[in-house]
Coordinates of N, CA, C and O in Angstrom, one line a residue:
M1 N 50.3 19.7 26.4 CA 49.3 18.6 25.8 C 48.9 18.9 24.5 O 48.9 18.2 23.7
R2 N 48.6 20.4 24.3 CA 48.1 20.9 23.0 C 49.2 20.6 22.1 O 48.9 20.3 20.8
W3 N 50.4 20.8 22.3 CA 51.5 20.9 21.3 C 51.8 19.4 20.9 O 52.0 19.0 19.9
V4 N 51.6 18.4 21.9 CA 51.8 16.9 21.6 C 50.6 16.7 20.5 O 50.9 15.9 19.4
A5 N 49.4 17.0 20.8 CA 48.3 16.8 19.8 C 48.4 17.3 18.4 O 48.2 16.7 17.5
A6 N 49.0 18.7 18.4 CA 49.3 19.3 17.1 C 50.3 18.6 16.4 O 50.2 18.5 15.2
F7 N 51.4 18.1 17.2 CA 52.5 17.5 16.6 C 52.1 16.1 15.9 O 52.4 15.9 14.8
L8 N 51.4 15.4 16.6 CA 51.0 14.2 16.2 C 50.0 14.2 15.0 O 50.0 13.5 13.9
L9 N 49.0 15.3 14.9 CA 48.0 15.6 13.9 C 48.9 16.0 12.6 O 48.7 15.4 11.5
S10 N 50.1 16.7 12.9 CA 50.8 17.1 11.7 C 51.5 16.1 11.2 O 51.7 16.1 9.9
L11 N 52.0 15.2 12.0 CA 52.7 13.9 11.5 C 51.9 13.0 10.7 O 52.4 12.6 9.8
I12 N 50.6 12.9 11.2 CA 49.6 12.0 10.3 C 49.4 12.7 9.0 O 49.4 11.9 8.0
V13 N 49.3 13.9 8.9 CA 48.9 14.8 7.8 C 49.9 14.4 6.7 O 50.0 14.2 5.6
L14 N 51.3 14.7 7.4 CA 52.5 14.7 6.5 C 52.6 13.2 6.0 O 53.0 12.9 4.7
V15 N 52.4 12.2 6.9 CA 52.6 10.7 6.3 C 51.7 10.5 5.3 O 52.0 9.9 4.2
W16 N 50.3 10.8 5.4 CA 49.4 10.7 4.4 C 49.6 11.3 3.1 O 49.5 10.7 2.2
Y17 N 50.0 12.6 3.2 CA 50.3 13.4 1.9 C 51.6 12.7 1.2 O 51.5 12.5 0.1
L18 N 52.5 12.3 2.0 CA 53.8 11.7 1.3 C 53.5 10.3 0.7 O 54.0 9.9 -0.3
S19 N 52.7 9.5 1.4 CA 52.4 8.2 0.8 C 51.6 8.3 -0.5 O 51.9 7.6 -1.5
G20 N 50.8 9.4 -0.8 CA 50.1 9.5 -2.0 C 50.9 10.3 -3.1 O 51.0 9.8 -4.2
A21 N 52.0 10.9 -2.5 CA 52.9 11.6 -3.5 C 54.0 10.5 -4.1 O 54.5 10.8 -5.1
L22 N 54.4 9.6 -3.3 CA 55.4 8.8 -3.6 C 55.0 7.6 -4.5 O 55.7 7.0 -5.2
Q23 N 53.6 7.4 -4.6 CA 53.1 6.2 -5.5 C 53.1 7.1 -6.8 O 52.7 8.0 -7.2
P24 N 53.5 6.1 -7.9 CA 53.3 6.5 -9.3 C 51.9 6.7 -9.7 O 51.0 5.9 -9.2
P25 N 51.6 7.6 -10.7 CA 50.3 7.8 -11.1 C 49.7 6.4 -11.8 O 50.6 5.8 -12.4
R26 N 48.5 6.1 -11.7 CA 47.8 4.9 -12.1 C 47.6 5.2 -13.7 O 47.1 6.2 -14.1
R27 N 47.9 4.2 -14.5 CA 47.6 4.4 -15.8 C 46.6 3.4 -16.3 O 46.5 2.3 -15.7
S28 N 45.7 3.6 -17.3 CA 44.7 2.8 -17.6 C 45.4 1.5 -18.5 O 46.3 1.7 -19.1
T29 N 44.9 0.4 -18.1 CA 45.2 -0.7 -18.8 C 44.5 -1.0 -20.2 O 44.8 -2.1 -20.8
E30 N 43.6 -0.2 -20.6 CA 42.8 -0.4 -21.8 C 43.6 -0.2 -23.0 O 44.4 0.9 -22.9
P31 N 43.6 -0.9 -24.0 CA 44.4 -0.5 -25.3 C 43.7 0.8 -25.9 O 42.6 1.3 -25.7
V32 N 44.7 1.6 -26.4 CA 44.4 3.0 -27.1 C 43.6 2.7 -28.6 O 44.4 2.1 -29.3
T33 N 42.5 3.2 -28.7 CA 41.7 3.1 -29.9 C 41.6 4.2 -30.6 O 41.0 4.2 -31.7
G34 N 41.6 5.3 -30.1 CA 41.8 6.6 -30.8 C 40.3 7.1 -30.5 O 40.0 8.3 -31.0
T35 N 39.5 6.5 -29.8 CA 38.1 7.0 -29.5 C 38.1 7.2 -28.1 O 38.7 6.6 -27.2
L36 N 37.0 8.1 -27.7 CA 36.8 8.2 -26.1 C 36.1 7.0 -25.6 O 35.5 6.4 -26.4
P37 N 36.2 6.6 -24.5 CA 35.7 5.4 -23.8 C 34.2 5.5 -24.0 O 33.5 6.6 -23.7
R38 N 33.5 4.4 -24.2 CA 32.0 4.1 -24.3 C 31.2 5.2 -25.3 O 30.1 5.2 -25.3
V39 N 32.0 6.0 -26.2 CA 31.3 6.8 -27.1 C 30.7 5.9 -28.1 O 29.5 6.3 -28.7
A40 N 31.4 4.8 -28.5 CA 30.8 3.9 -29.6 C 29.5 3.3 -29.3 O 28.5 3.1 -29.8
S41 N 29.3 3.1 -28.0 CA 28.0 2.4 -27.3 C 27.0 3.5 -27.2 O 25.8 3.2 -27.3
L42 N 27.1 4.8 -27.4 CA 26.1 5.9 -27.6 C 25.4 5.8 -28.9 O 24.4 6.3 -29.1
K43 N 26.1 5.4 -30.1 CA 25.6 5.5 -31.2 C 24.5 4.5 -31.4 O 24.5 3.4 -31.1
P44 N 23.3 4.9 -32.2 CA 22.2 4.1 -32.3 C 22.5 3.0 -33.3 O 23.3 3.1 -34.3
S45 N 22.0 1.9 -33.0 CA 22.2 0.5 -33.6 C 21.3 0.8 -34.8 O 20.0 0.9 -34.8
S46 N 21.7 0.4 -36.1 CA 20.9 0.6 -37.3 C 20.2 -0.8 -37.6 O 19.4 -1.0 -38.4
K47 N 20.7 -1.9 -36.8 CA 20.0 -3.2 -37.0 C 18.8 -3.3 -36.4 O 17.7 -3.9 -37.1
A48 N 18.2 -2.8 -35.2 CA 16.9 -2.9 -34.7 C 16.3 -1.7 -34.7 O 16.8 -0.4 -34.2
D49 N 15.2 -1.5 -35.3 CA 14.4 -0.3 -35.5 C 13.6 -0.2 -34.1 O 13.1 -1.1 -33.7
P50 N 13.7 1.0 -33.6 CA 12.9 1.3 -32.2 C 11.5 1.1 -32.6 O 10.9 1.6 -33.5
V51 N 10.8 0.6 -31.6 CA 9.2 0.6 -31.6 C 8.7 1.9 -31.4 O 9.1 2.5 -30.4
P52 N 7.9 2.3 -32.2 CA 7.3 3.6 -32.0 C 6.5 3.6 -30.7 O 5.9 2.5 -30.4
E53 N 6.4 4.8 -30.1 CA 5.9 4.8 -28.8 C 4.4 4.5 -28.8 O 3.8 3.9 -27.9
S54 N 3.7 4.8 -29.7 CA 2.2 4.5 -30.0 C 2.0 3.0 -30.0 O 0.9 2.4 -29.6
A55 N 2.9 2.3 -30.5 CA 2.8 0.9 -30.7 C 3.1 -0.1 -29.3 O 2.9 -1.1 -29.3
Q56 N 3.8 0.6 -28.5 CA 4.1 -0.1 -27.1 C 2.8 -0.3 -26.3 O 2.0 0.5 -26.1
P57 N 2.6 -1.5 -25.9 CA 1.5 -1.9 -25.1 C 1.5 -1.2 -23.7 O 2.6 -1.1 -23.2
R58 N 0.5 -0.7 -23.2 CA 0.1 -0.1 -22.0 C -1.0 -0.8 -21.4 O -2.0 -0.9 -22.0
C59 N -0.9 -1.1 -20.1 CA -2.0 -1.6 -19.5 C -2.2 -1.0 -18.1 O -1.3 -1.2 -17.4
V60 N -3.2 -0.2 -17.8 CA -3.5 0.4 -16.6 C -4.9 -0.1 -16.1 O -5.8 0.1 -16.9
R61 N -5.1 -0.8 -15.0 CA -6.4 -1.1 -14.5 C -6.8 -0.2 -13.2 O -6.0 -0.1 -12.3
I62 N -7.9 0.6 -13.5 CA -8.5 1.4 -12.3 C -9.7 0.7 -11.9 O -10.5 0.5 -12.7
G63 N -9.6 0.4 -10.6 CA -10.9 -0.5 -10.3 C -11.8 0.0 -9.3 O -11.6 1.4 -8.9
W64 N -12.9 -0.6 -9.0 CA -14.0 -0.1 -8.1 C -14.6 1.2 -8.5 O -14.9 2.1 -7.5
I65 N -15.0 1.2 -9.7 CA -15.8 2.5 -10.1 C -17.4 1.9 -10.4 O -17.5 0.9 -11.0
D66 N -18.2 2.7 -9.7 CA -19.6 2.1 -9.6 C -20.2 1.9 -10.9 O -20.8 0.9 -11.1
T67 N -20.1 2.9 -11.6 CA -20.9 2.8 -13.1 C -20.0 3.2 -14.1 O -18.8 3.7 -14.1
Q68 N -20.4 2.8 -15.4 CA -19.8 3.1 -16.6 C -19.7 4.8 -16.8 O -18.7 5.3 -17.3
Q69 N -20.6 5.4 -16.5 CA -20.7 6.8 -16.5 C -19.7 7.5 -15.7 O -19.0 8.4 -16.2
K70 N -19.4 6.9 -14.4 CA -18.5 7.5 -13.6 C -17.1 7.2 -14.2 O -16.1 8.1 -14.0
A71 N -16.9 6.0 -14.7 CA -15.5 5.8 -15.4 C -15.2 6.7 -16.5 O -14.2 7.2 -16.7
E72 N -16.3 6.9 -17.4 CA -16.0 8.0 -18.6 C -16.0 9.4 -18.1 O -15.0 10.1 -18.6
A73 N -16.5 9.7 -17.0 CA -16.4 10.9 -16.3 C -14.8 11.1 -15.9 O -14.2 12.4 -15.9
L74 N -14.5 10.1 -15.2 CA -13.0 10.1 -14.9 C -11.9 10.1 -15.9 O -11.0 11.1 -15.7
I75 N -12.3 9.6 -17.0 CA -11.4 9.7 -18.2 C -11.3 11.1 -18.8 O -10.3 11.6 -19.3
A76 N -12.7 11.7 -18.8 CA -12.7 13.2 -19.3 C -12.0 14.0 -18.2 O -11.5 15.0 -18.7
A77 N -11.8 13.8 -17.0 CA -11.4 14.6 -16.0 C -10.0 14.5 -16.0 O -9.2 15.6 -15.7
V78 N -9.4 13.6 -16.4 CA -7.8 13.3 -16.3 C -7.3 13.4 -17.7 O -7.4 12.5 -18.5
P79 N -6.6 14.5 -18.1 CA -6.0 14.6 -19.5 C -5.1 13.5 -19.9 O -5.2 13.1 -21.0
L80 N -4.4 12.9 -18.9 CA -3.2 12.0 -19.5 C -4.0 10.6 -19.8 O -3.5 10.0 -20.8
L81 N -5.2 10.5 -19.3 CA -6.0 9.2 -19.6 C -6.4 9.3 -21.2 O -6.5 8.3 -21.7
R82 N -6.9 10.5 -21.4 CA -7.5 10.6 -22.9 C -6.4 10.3 -24.0 O -6.7 9.9 -25.1
H83 N -5.2 10.5 -23.8 CA -4.1 10.2 -24.7 C -3.9 8.8 -24.9 O -3.3 8.5 -26.0
W84 N -4.2 7.8 -23.9 CA -4.0 6.5 -24.1 C -5.1 5.7 -24.8 O -5.1 4.7 -24.8
E85 N -6.3 6.4 -25.1 CA -7.4 5.6 -25.8 C -7.8 4.6 -24.8 O -7.9 3.3 -25.1
P86 N -8.3 5.1 -23.8 CA -8.8 4.1 -22.8 C -9.9 3.1 -23.2 O -10.9 3.8 -23.9
V87 N -10.1 2.1 -22.6 CA -11.2 1.2 -22.9 C -11.9 0.8 -21.3 O -11.1 0.4 -20.5
V88 N -13.2 1.1 -21.4 CA -13.8 0.8 -20.1 C -14.4 -0.5 -20.4 O -15.2 -0.7 -21.3
S89 N -14.0 -1.5 -19.4 CA -14.6 -2.7 -19.4 C -15.0 -3.3 -17.8 O -14.5 -2.8 -17.0
E90 N -16.0 -4.1 -18.0 CA -16.6 -4.4 -16.6 C -16.0 -5.9 -16.4 O -15.9 -6.7 -17.3
V91 N -15.5 -6.1 -15.2 CA -15.0 -7.1 -14.6 C -15.8 -7.6 -13.6 O -15.9 -7.0 -12.6
V92 N -16.3 -8.7 -13.7 CA -17.2 -9.4 -12.6 C -16.5 -10.5 -11.9 O -15.9 -11.2 -12.6
R93 N -16.5 -10.2 -10.5 CA -15.8 -11.1 -9.7 C -16.7 -11.6 -8.6 O -17.2 -10.7 -8.0
E94 N -16.6 -12.8 -8.4 CA -17.5 -13.3 -7.3 C -16.8 -13.2 -6.0 O -15.7 -13.7 -5.8
L95 N -17.2 -12.6 -5.0 CA -16.7 -12.3 -3.7 C -17.1 -13.5 -2.8 O -18.4 -13.9 -3.0
P96 N -16.4 -13.9 -1.8 CA -16.9 -14.9 -0.9 C -18.0 -14.2 -0.1 O -17.9 -13.2 0.4
P97 N -19.0 -15.3 0.4 CA -20.0 -14.5 1.3 C -19.4 -14.1 2.6 O -18.4 -14.7 3.2
L98 N -19.9 -13.1 3.1 CA -19.5 -12.7 4.6 C -20.6 -13.1 5.5 O -21.7 -13.0 5.4
H99 N -20.1 -13.5 6.7 CA -21.0 -13.8 7.7 C -20.9 -12.6 9.0 O -19.9 -12.3 9.3
W100 N -22.1 -12.1 9.1 CA -22.2 -10.9 10.0 C -22.6 -11.4 11.3 O -23.8 -12.0 11.3
V101 N -21.9 -11.2 12.4 CA -22.3 -11.6 13.6 C -22.8 -10.3 14.5 O -22.1 -9.3 14.6
I102 N -24.2 -10.3 14.6 CA -24.7 -9.3 15.3 C -25.7 -9.6 16.5 O -26.1 -10.8 16.6
I103 N -25.7 -8.8 17.4 CA -26.9 -8.9 18.4 C -28.3 -8.2 17.8 O -28.1 -7.2 17.3
P104 N -29.3 -9.0 17.7 CA -30.4 -8.5 17.0 C -31.1 -7.1 17.5 O -30.7 -6.8 18.6
P105 N -31.5 -6.4 16.5 CA -32.1 -5.0 16.9 C -33.0 -5.1 18.2 O -33.9 -6.0 18.2
Q106 N -32.9 -4.1 18.9 CA -33.7 -3.9 20.1 C -34.1 -2.5 20.3 O -33.8 -1.5 19.4
P107 N -35.0 -2.0 21.3 CA -35.2 -0.6 21.5 C -34.0 0.1 21.7 O -33.0 -0.4 22.4
R108 N -33.9 1.4 21.3 CA -32.8 2.3 21.4 C -32.1 2.0 22.8 O -30.9 1.9 23.0
E109 N -32.9 2.4 23.9 CA -32.4 2.5 25.2 C -31.8 1.1 25.5 O -30.6 1.1 26.1
I110 N -32.3 0.1 25.3 CA -31.8 -1.3 25.7 C -30.5 -1.7 24.8 O -29.5 -2.1 25.3
A111 N -30.5 -1.4 23.6 CA -29.4 -1.5 22.7 C -28.3 -0.6 23.1 O -27.1 -1.2 23.3
L112 N -28.5 0.6 23.6 CA -27.3 1.3 24.1 C -26.7 0.9 25.5 O -25.5 0.8 25.6
R113 N -27.6 0.4 26.3 CA -27.2 -0.2 27.5 C -26.3 -1.5 27.3 O -25.2 -1.5 27.8
Q114 N -26.9 -2.1 26.4 CA -26.1 -3.4 26.0 C -24.8 -3.2 25.4 O -23.8 -3.8 25.6
F115 N -24.8 -2.3 24.5 CA -23.7 -1.8 23.8 C -22.5 -1.4 24.7 O -21.5 -1.7 24.5
R116 N -22.8 -0.5 25.7 CA -21.9 0.1 26.7 C -21.3 -1.1 27.4 O -20.3 -1.2 27.8
D117 N -22.2 -1.9 27.9 CA -21.8 -3.3 28.7 C -20.8 -4.0 27.9 O -19.9 -4.4 28.4
I118 N -21.0 -4.4 26.7 CA -20.1 -5.1 25.9 C -18.8 -4.3 25.7 O -17.8 -5.0 25.7
Q119 N -19.0 -3.1 25.4 CA -17.7 -2.2 25.3 C -16.8 -2.3 26.7 O -15.7 -2.6 26.6
R120 N -17.6 -2.3 27.8 CA -16.8 -2.3 29.0 C -16.1 -3.6 29.4 O -15.0 -3.8 29.9
R121 N -16.7 -4.7 28.7 CA -16.1 -6.1 28.8 C -14.9 -6.3 27.8 O -14.3 -7.3 27.9
G122 N -14.7 -5.1 27.1 CA -13.5 -5.3 26.0 C -13.8 -5.9 24.8 O -12.8 -6.3 24.0
I123 N -15.1 -6.1 24.5 CA -15.4 -6.7 23.1 C -15.5 -5.6 22.3 O -16.4 -4.7 22.3
D124 N -14.8 -5.7 20.9 CA -14.8 -4.8 19.9 C -16.2 -4.9 19.2 O -16.5 -6.0 18.7
S125 N -16.9 -3.9 19.3 CA -18.4 -3.9 18.6 C -18.7 -2.5 18.2 O -18.1 -1.6 18.5
Y126 N -19.7 -2.5 17.4 CA -20.3 -1.2 16.7 C -21.7 -1.2 16.8 O -22.6 -2.3 16.6
L127 N -22.4 -0.1 17.1 CA -23.8 -0.1 17.2 C -24.3 0.5 15.6 O -23.8 1.2 15.1
V128 N -25.2 -0.3 15.2 CA -25.7 -0.1 13.9 C -26.8 1.0 14.1 O -27.6 0.9 14.7
T129 N -26.5 2.3 13.3 CA -27.5 3.3 13.5 C -28.3 3.5 12.4 O -29.3 4.5 12.5
E130 N -28.3 2.7 11.2 CA -29.2 3.1 9.9 C -29.6 1.7 9.5 O -28.9 0.8 9.8
G131 N -30.7 1.9 8.7 CA -31.1 0.7 8.1 C -32.0 -0.3 8.7 O -32.6 -0.1 9.8
E132 N -32.2 -1.5 8.0 CA -33.1 -2.6 8.5 C -32.6 -3.1 10.0 O -33.4 -3.5 10.8
Y133 N -31.3 -3.0 10.2 CA -30.7 -3.5 11.4 C -30.4 -2.5 12.4 O -29.6 -2.5 13.3
R134 N -31.1 -1.3 12.4 CA -31.0 -0.3 13.4 C -31.1 -0.6 14.8 O -31.9 -1.4 15.1
N135 N -30.2 -0.2 15.6 CA -30.2 -0.5 17.0 C -29.6 -2.0 17.3 O -29.8 -2.6 18.4
A136 N -29.0 -2.6 16.3 CA -28.3 -3.9 16.4 C -26.9 -3.8 16.8 O -26.3 -2.6 16.4
I137 N -26.4 -4.7 17.4 CA -24.9 -4.6 17.8 C -23.9 -5.4 16.9 O -24.4 -6.6 17.2
S138 N -23.3 -5.0 16.2 CA -22.3 -5.7 15.2 C -21.0 -6.1 15.8 O -20.4 -5.4 16.5
L139 N -20.6 -7.4 15.9 CA -19.4 -8.0 16.3 C -18.4 -8.2 15.3 O -17.4 -8.6 15.5
G140 N -18.8 -7.9 13.9 CA -17.9 -8.1 12.9 C -18.4 -9.0 11.6 O -19.5 -9.6 11.7
L141 N -17.8 -8.8 10.6 CA -17.9 -9.5 9.3 C -16.8 -10.6 9.2 O -15.7 -10.3 9.2
F142 N -17.1 -11.8 8.8 CA -16.2 -12.9 8.7 C -16.4 -13.6 7.4 O -17.4 -13.9 7.0
E143 N -15.3 -13.9 6.9 CA -15.2 -14.7 5.5 C -15.7 -16.2 5.8 O -16.3 -16.9 5.0
S144 N -15.3 -16.7 6.8 CA -15.6 -18.1 7.1 C -16.6 -18.2 8.3 O -16.5 -17.5 9.3
L145 N -17.5 -19.3 8.2 CA -18.5 -19.6 9.2 C -17.7 -19.9 10.5 O -18.1 -19.7 11.5
A146 N -16.7 -20.6 10.3 CA -15.8 -21.3 11.5 C -15.4 -20.1 12.2 O -15.4 -20.1 13.6
S147 N -14.8 -18.9 11.8 CA -14.3 -17.8 12.4 C -15.4 -17.0 13.1 O -15.4 -16.6 14.3
A148 N -16.7 -17.0 12.6 CA -17.8 -16.4 13.1 C -18.3 -17.2 14.2 O -18.6 -16.5 15.3
R149 N -18.2 -18.3 14.1 CA -18.7 -19.3 15.4 C -17.7 -19.2 16.5 O -18.0 -19.1 17.6
T150 N -16.4 -19.1 16.3 CA -15.3 -18.9 17.1 C -15.6 -17.6 18.0 O -15.5 -17.5 19.1
V151 N -15.8 -16.7 17.3 CA -16.2 -15.3 18.0 C -17.4 -15.4 18.9 O -17.4 -15.1 20.1
L152 N -18.5 -16.1 18.5 CA -19.6 -16.4 19.1 C -19.3 -17.1 20.5 O -19.5 -16.8 21.5
E153 N -18.4 -18.0 20.3 CA -18.2 -18.9 21.6 C -17.1 -18.0 22.5 O -17.4 -18.2 23.8
E154 N -16.2 -17.3 21.9 CA -15.4 -16.5 22.8 C -16.1 -15.4 23.5 O -15.9 -15.1 24.7
K155 N -17.1 -14.7 22.9 CA -17.8 -13.7 23.5 C -18.8 -14.0 24.5 O -19.3 -13.2 25.4
N156 N -19.5 -15.2 24.2 CA -20.4 -15.8 25.1 C -21.6 -14.7 25.2 O -21.9 -14.4 26.4
V157 N -22.2 -14.1 24.1 CA -23.3 -13.2 24.2 C -24.3 -13.8 23.4 O -24.1 -14.5 22.5
R158 N -25.7 -13.6 23.7 CA -26.7 -13.9 23.0 C -26.7 -13.1 21.6 O -26.9 -11.8 21.6
I159 N -26.4 -13.8 20.6 CA -26.2 -13.3 19.2 C -26.9 -14.2 18.2 O -27.0 -15.4 18.3
S160 N -27.3 -13.4 17.2 CA -27.7 -14.1 15.9 C -26.7 -13.8 14.8 O -26.0 -12.9 14.8
M161 N -26.8 -14.7 13.7 CA -25.8 -14.6 12.6 C -26.8 -14.3 11.5 O -27.7 -14.9 11.3
R162 N -26.3 -13.4 10.5 CA -27.0 -13.0 9.3 C -26.0 -13.4 8.2 O -24.8 -13.0 8.3
Y163 N -26.4 -13.8 7.0 CA -25.6 -14.2 6.0 C -26.0 -13.3 4.8 O -27.1 -12.8 4.6

């Protein structure tokens, strides 16, 4: 059986080799011009002067930096930015109001008990641990009032909304 496989493999290799040897070599159909192909395209064109690199416009926007001092410190810390002569400008953009759905603050023990109960019911919530709403239970921030009300109806929990 090995001899049959070796014979067939040899036959396939022989046919493949002979089929390539019997074909005439391929010749280019391009006319002979006396130059190597595509060398003429490598020569610089004298018609159009290239634009100097310093005159090419560049625009890079780095956002969400709290103060101008922090932006200038960033420019000083990154050497690549200093070569571009960066300009620090403030962009004021009004964001849509967010509707915060919360269970009002309560004494810590009651808030923890209610938070655990809500978590057991499978409601995604977070306990506020700092600030004015300490020990309140947050059910999320929503861009639309309709979404916030939908969450209120779905969760069926005594909740207040803060804007």
